[in-house]
Short mmCIF file of C-alpha atoms in Angstrom, two decimals:
data_model
loop_
_atom_site.label_atom_id
_atom_site.label_comp_id
_atom_site.label_asym_id
_atom_site.label_seq_id
_atom_site.Cartn_x
_atom_site.Cartn_y
_atom_site.Cartn_z
CA ASP M 21 120.38 125.27 80.31
CA ALA M 22 116.85 124.33 81.33
CA GLY M 23 117.83 120.85 82.43
CA VAL M 24 115.82 117.74 81.67
CA ILE M 25 112.19 118.64 81.06
CA GLN M 26 109.35 116.25 81.79
CA SER M 27 105.64 116.61 81.17
CA PRO M 28 103.16 116.39 82.64
CA ARG M 29 104.33 116.83 86.22
CA HIS M 30 101.23 115.14 87.54
CA GLU M 31 98.86 112.75 85.84
CA VAL M 32 95.72 111.20 87.27
CA THR M 33 93.92 108.68 85.11
CA GLU M 34 91.55 105.78 85.36
CA MET M 35 92.46 102.16 84.97
CA GLY M 36 92.47 101.08 81.35
CA GLN M 37 93.35 104.47 79.94
CA GLU M 38 96.45 105.18 77.88
CA VAL M 39 99.10 107.33 79.51
CA THR M 40 101.95 109.08 77.70
CA LEU M 41 104.85 110.64 79.57
CA ARG M 42 107.22 112.98 77.78
CA CYS M 43 110.85 113.90 78.19
CA LYS M 44 113.19 116.43 76.64
CA PRO M 45 116.82 115.67 77.49
CA ILE M 46 119.54 118.24 77.96
CA SER M 47 120.73 119.53 74.60
CA GLY M 48 123.81 117.64 73.43
CA HIS M 49 123.24 114.64 75.66
CA ASN M 50 123.03 111.39 73.72
CA SER M 51 121.96 108.93 76.41
CA LEU M 52 118.47 108.91 77.87
CA PHE M 53 117.05 106.86 80.73
CA TRP M 54 113.57 106.17 82.05
CA TYR M 55 113.22 105.22 85.73
CA ARG M 56 110.29 104.40 87.97
CA GLN M 57 110.27 105.11 91.72
CA THR M 58 107.92 103.58 94.25
CA MET M 59 108.08 103.05 97.98
CA MET M 60 107.95 99.30 97.56
CA ARG M 61 110.50 98.81 94.81
CA GLY M 62 112.65 101.92 95.08
CA LEU M 63 114.27 103.31 91.92
CA GLU M 64 114.10 101.01 88.91
CA LEU M 65 115.65 101.50 85.48
CA LEU M 66 113.02 100.77 82.85
CA ILE M 67 114.88 101.42 79.62
CA TYR M 68 117.73 103.46 78.24
CA PHE M 69 118.66 104.81 74.85
CA ASN M 70 121.99 105.68 73.31
CA ASN M 71 121.93 107.90 70.22
CA ASN M 72 118.15 107.37 70.00
CA VAL M 73 118.51 103.57 69.91
CA PRO M 74 117.12 101.44 72.76
CA ILE M 75 120.05 99.64 74.37
CA ASP M 76 118.53 97.88 77.35
CA ASP M 77 114.81 97.47 77.95
CA SER M 78 115.09 94.59 80.40
CA GLY M 79 113.50 96.71 83.11
CA MET M 80 110.28 97.34 81.21
CA PRO M 81 107.72 95.51 83.34
CA GLU M 82 105.50 94.13 80.61
CA ASP M 83 104.12 94.67 77.15
CA ARG M 84 101.83 97.39 78.38
CA PHE M 85 104.88 99.62 78.59
CA SER M 86 106.62 101.03 75.52
CA ALA M 87 109.19 103.76 74.98
CA LYS M 88 110.32 105.64 71.92
CA MET M 89 112.96 108.20 71.06
CA PRO M 90 112.18 109.54 67.61
CA ASN M 91 114.95 112.15 67.77
CA ALA M 92 117.70 113.39 70.03
CA SER M 93 115.49 115.91 71.80
CA PHE M 94 112.39 113.93 72.65
CA SER M 95 111.30 110.65 74.20
CA THR M 96 108.01 109.16 75.31
CA LEU M 97 107.04 106.43 77.74
CA LYS M 98 103.60 105.00 77.08
CA ILE M 99 101.47 102.75 79.24
CA GLN M 100 98.50 101.13 77.58
CA PRO M 101 96.33 100.06 79.28
CA SER M 102 97.24 101.58 82.62
CA GLU M 103 96.66 99.75 85.92
CA PRO M 104 96.62 100.97 89.54
CA ARG M 105 99.93 99.21 90.21
CA ASP M 106 101.57 101.51 87.65
CA SER M 107 101.13 104.40 90.07
CA ALA M 108 104.60 105.78 90.71
CA VAL M 109 106.92 108.67 90.00
CA TYR M 110 108.55 108.30 86.60
CA PHE M 111 111.89 110.00 86.05
CA CYS M 112 113.74 110.74 82.86
CA ALA M 113 117.49 111.33 82.95
CA SER M 114 120.09 112.17 80.33
CA SER M 115 123.88 112.13 80.03
CA LEU M 116 126.71 112.28 77.57
CA SER M 117 128.01 108.93 76.43
CA PRO M 118 131.36 108.32 78.09
CA GLY M 119 134.69 107.98 76.47
CA THR M 120 136.95 105.11 77.35
CA GLY M 121 137.77 105.07 81.05
CA ALA M 122 135.38 107.90 81.80
CA TYR M 123 131.82 108.27 82.95
CA ASN M 124 129.46 111.20 82.69
CA GLU M 125 126.86 111.56 85.38
CA GLN M 126 123.16 111.42 84.70
CA PHE M 127 120.99 114.50 85.08
CA PHE M 128 117.47 113.82 86.26
CA GLY M 129 114.26 115.58 85.41
CA PRO M 130 111.71 116.58 88.08
CA GLY M 131 109.60 113.50 87.46
CA THR M 132 105.99 112.77 86.58
CA ARG M 133 103.78 111.59 89.42
CA LEU M 134 101.30 109.12 87.93
CA THR M 135 98.20 108.02 89.78
CA VAL M 136 96.02 105.34 88.22
CA LEU M 137 92.63 105.02 89.89
CA ALA L 125 125.99 91.27 87.86
CA GLN L 126 126.55 94.55 89.61
CA SER L 127 124.75 95.47 92.80
CA VAL L 128 124.88 98.02 95.57
CA ALA L 129 123.59 97.85 99.13
CA GLN L 130 122.64 100.62 101.50
CA PRO L 131 122.17 98.84 104.82
CA GLU L 132 120.40 101.69 106.62
CA ASP L 133 116.95 102.87 105.66
CA GLN L 134 117.36 105.95 107.82
CA VAL L 135 120.18 107.82 109.52
CA ASN L 136 119.53 110.40 112.20
CA VAL L 137 122.16 112.93 113.21
CA ALA L 138 122.25 116.17 115.14
CA GLU L 139 123.17 119.35 113.33
CA GLY L 140 126.86 120.07 113.59
CA ASN L 141 127.79 116.43 114.09
CA PRO L 142 129.57 114.37 111.45
CA LEU L 143 127.43 112.12 109.30
CA THR L 144 128.06 108.88 107.46
CA VAL L 145 125.78 107.15 105.00
CA LYS L 146 126.93 103.65 104.18
CA CYS L 147 127.20 101.90 100.82
CA THR L 148 128.73 98.61 99.76
CA TYR L 149 128.96 97.28 96.23
CA SER L 150 129.52 94.15 94.22
CA VAL L 151 130.97 94.19 90.71
CA SER L 152 133.16 91.96 88.62
CA GLY L 153 135.67 94.64 87.70
CA ASN L 154 136.83 97.97 89.03
CA PRO L 155 133.71 99.93 89.89
CA TYR L 156 132.53 103.36 88.98
CA LEU L 157 130.69 104.65 92.06
CA PHE L 158 128.28 107.53 92.57
CA TRP L 159 126.23 109.34 95.17
CA TYR L 160 123.00 111.16 94.36
CA VAL L 161 120.67 113.13 96.61
CA GLN L 162 116.91 113.53 96.26
CA TYR L 163 115.01 116.30 97.98
CA PRO L 164 111.24 115.96 98.42
CA ASN L 165 109.30 116.12 95.17
CA ARG L 166 112.47 116.56 93.14
CA GLY L 167 114.59 114.47 90.81
CA LEU L 168 117.93 113.02 91.85
CA GLN L 169 120.92 115.34 91.90
CA PHE L 170 124.49 114.22 91.37
CA LEU L 171 126.78 114.69 94.39
CA LEU L 172 130.06 112.99 93.55
CA LYS L 173 131.70 110.10 91.74
CA TYR L 174 134.70 107.80 91.95
CA ILE L 175 136.18 106.52 88.71
CA THR L 176 139.86 106.12 89.50
CA GLY L 177 142.65 107.82 91.41
CA ASP L 178 142.47 109.23 94.92
CA ASN L 179 140.27 107.13 97.18
CA LEU L 180 138.82 110.23 98.84
CA VAL L 181 136.44 112.04 96.56
CA LYS L 182 135.04 115.49 97.30
CA GLY L 183 131.69 116.60 95.97
CA SER L 184 128.96 119.17 96.22
CA TYR L 185 127.69 120.80 99.43
CA GLY L 186 130.72 119.73 101.48
CA PHE L 187 130.13 116.00 101.02
CA GLU L 188 132.92 113.53 100.45
CA ALA L 189 133.15 109.78 100.01
CA GLU L 190 135.90 107.27 100.55
CA PHE L 191 136.44 104.35 98.21
CA ASN L 192 137.67 101.26 100.05
CA LYS L 193 138.42 98.41 97.67
CA SER L 194 139.19 95.81 100.33
CA GLN L 195 135.89 96.43 102.08
CA THR L 196 134.01 97.09 98.80
CA SER L 197 132.58 100.22 100.34
CA PHE L 198 131.93 103.79 99.29
CA HIS L 199 130.56 105.59 102.35
CA LEU L 200 129.31 109.14 102.08
CA LYS L 201 130.52 111.56 104.75
CA LYS L 202 130.26 115.13 105.86
CA PRO L 203 132.18 116.63 108.80
CA SER L 204 129.33 118.84 110.03
CA ALA L 205 125.72 118.12 109.15
CA LEU L 206 123.14 120.79 108.38
CA VAL L 207 119.37 120.56 108.72
CA SER L 208 119.21 121.33 105.00
CA ASP L 209 121.11 118.09 104.30
CA SER L 210 117.98 116.15 105.24
CA ALA L 211 117.07 114.20 102.12
CA LEU L 212 117.13 110.77 100.50
CA TYR L 213 120.58 109.62 99.43
CA PHE L 214 121.29 107.02 96.76
CA CYS L 215 124.48 105.13 96.07
CA ALA L 216 124.95 103.79 92.53
CA VAL L 217 127.47 101.61 90.71
CA ARG L 218 128.49 100.91 87.16
CA ASP L 219 130.55 97.90 86.29
CA PRO L 220 132.74 98.85 83.32
CA LEU L 221 133.21 95.19 82.44
CA THR L 222 129.54 94.57 81.78
CA GLY L 223 129.63 96.60 78.62
CA GLY L 224 126.38 98.13 79.71
CA GLY L 225 127.14 101.58 78.44
CA ASN L 226 125.84 104.20 80.79
CA LYS L 227 123.66 101.91 82.88
CA LEU L 228 123.80 102.48 86.64
CA THR L 229 122.47 100.26 89.39
CA PHE L 230 121.05 102.24 92.31
CA GLY L 231 120.75 101.26 95.94
CA THR L 232 117.48 101.41 97.83
CA GLY L 233 118.26 104.79 99.32
CA THR L 234 118.96 106.07 102.83
CA GLN L 235 116.82 108.76 104.39
CA LEU L 236 119.03 111.24 106.23
CA LYS L 237 117.39 113.29 108.95
CA VAL L 238 119.38 116.09 110.55
CA GLU L 239 117.82 117.58 113.65
CA LEU L 240 118.55 120.71 115.62
#
């Protein structure tokens, strides 16, 4: 298995531009998570999906951020317009939904390092 | 609300010595607890988890963790540290009573540095 795939690995853009980050979860996994990591705030959960449906988006910082999961094998995180404070590493992770009394660990992608100038 | 604390930003240990990375948690029910490791420029990798059963959990790369309910702790340990263990370690918790599905809450991370 190729693991969780994220693209691009690095993105440099100018303030005000639209940025789209992409994620392909592990085949068969039905939960998908978007995280943001910065030195100041550590690792933050932005949003997660279960069976392609957004379950909890309370971590999405503001309306400039949006996430979609049109099918089980693809998700996007979009920032429009981007700002310098959005500079961070964005991780996607996937897992199998747990059964009762169980929990399946999350598998993380390599991340996208976003720099907004 | 669930939370997890990692009181040490950095832990330094000599190679061959035992290491401990501390984690305490707060949940309203019985916790599900996890340790992840992050190497430079990489995503997080799962090390081990506690769901139920034996309080001592063994994981990847010789790591283990002990669940202590009375102290609400889940410290990560290894009997003999290697330089290659140097990385950022995250503790995470899921409160099964929150009904939050697969959502985990991560700690702030502890940088482990193992020196020769």
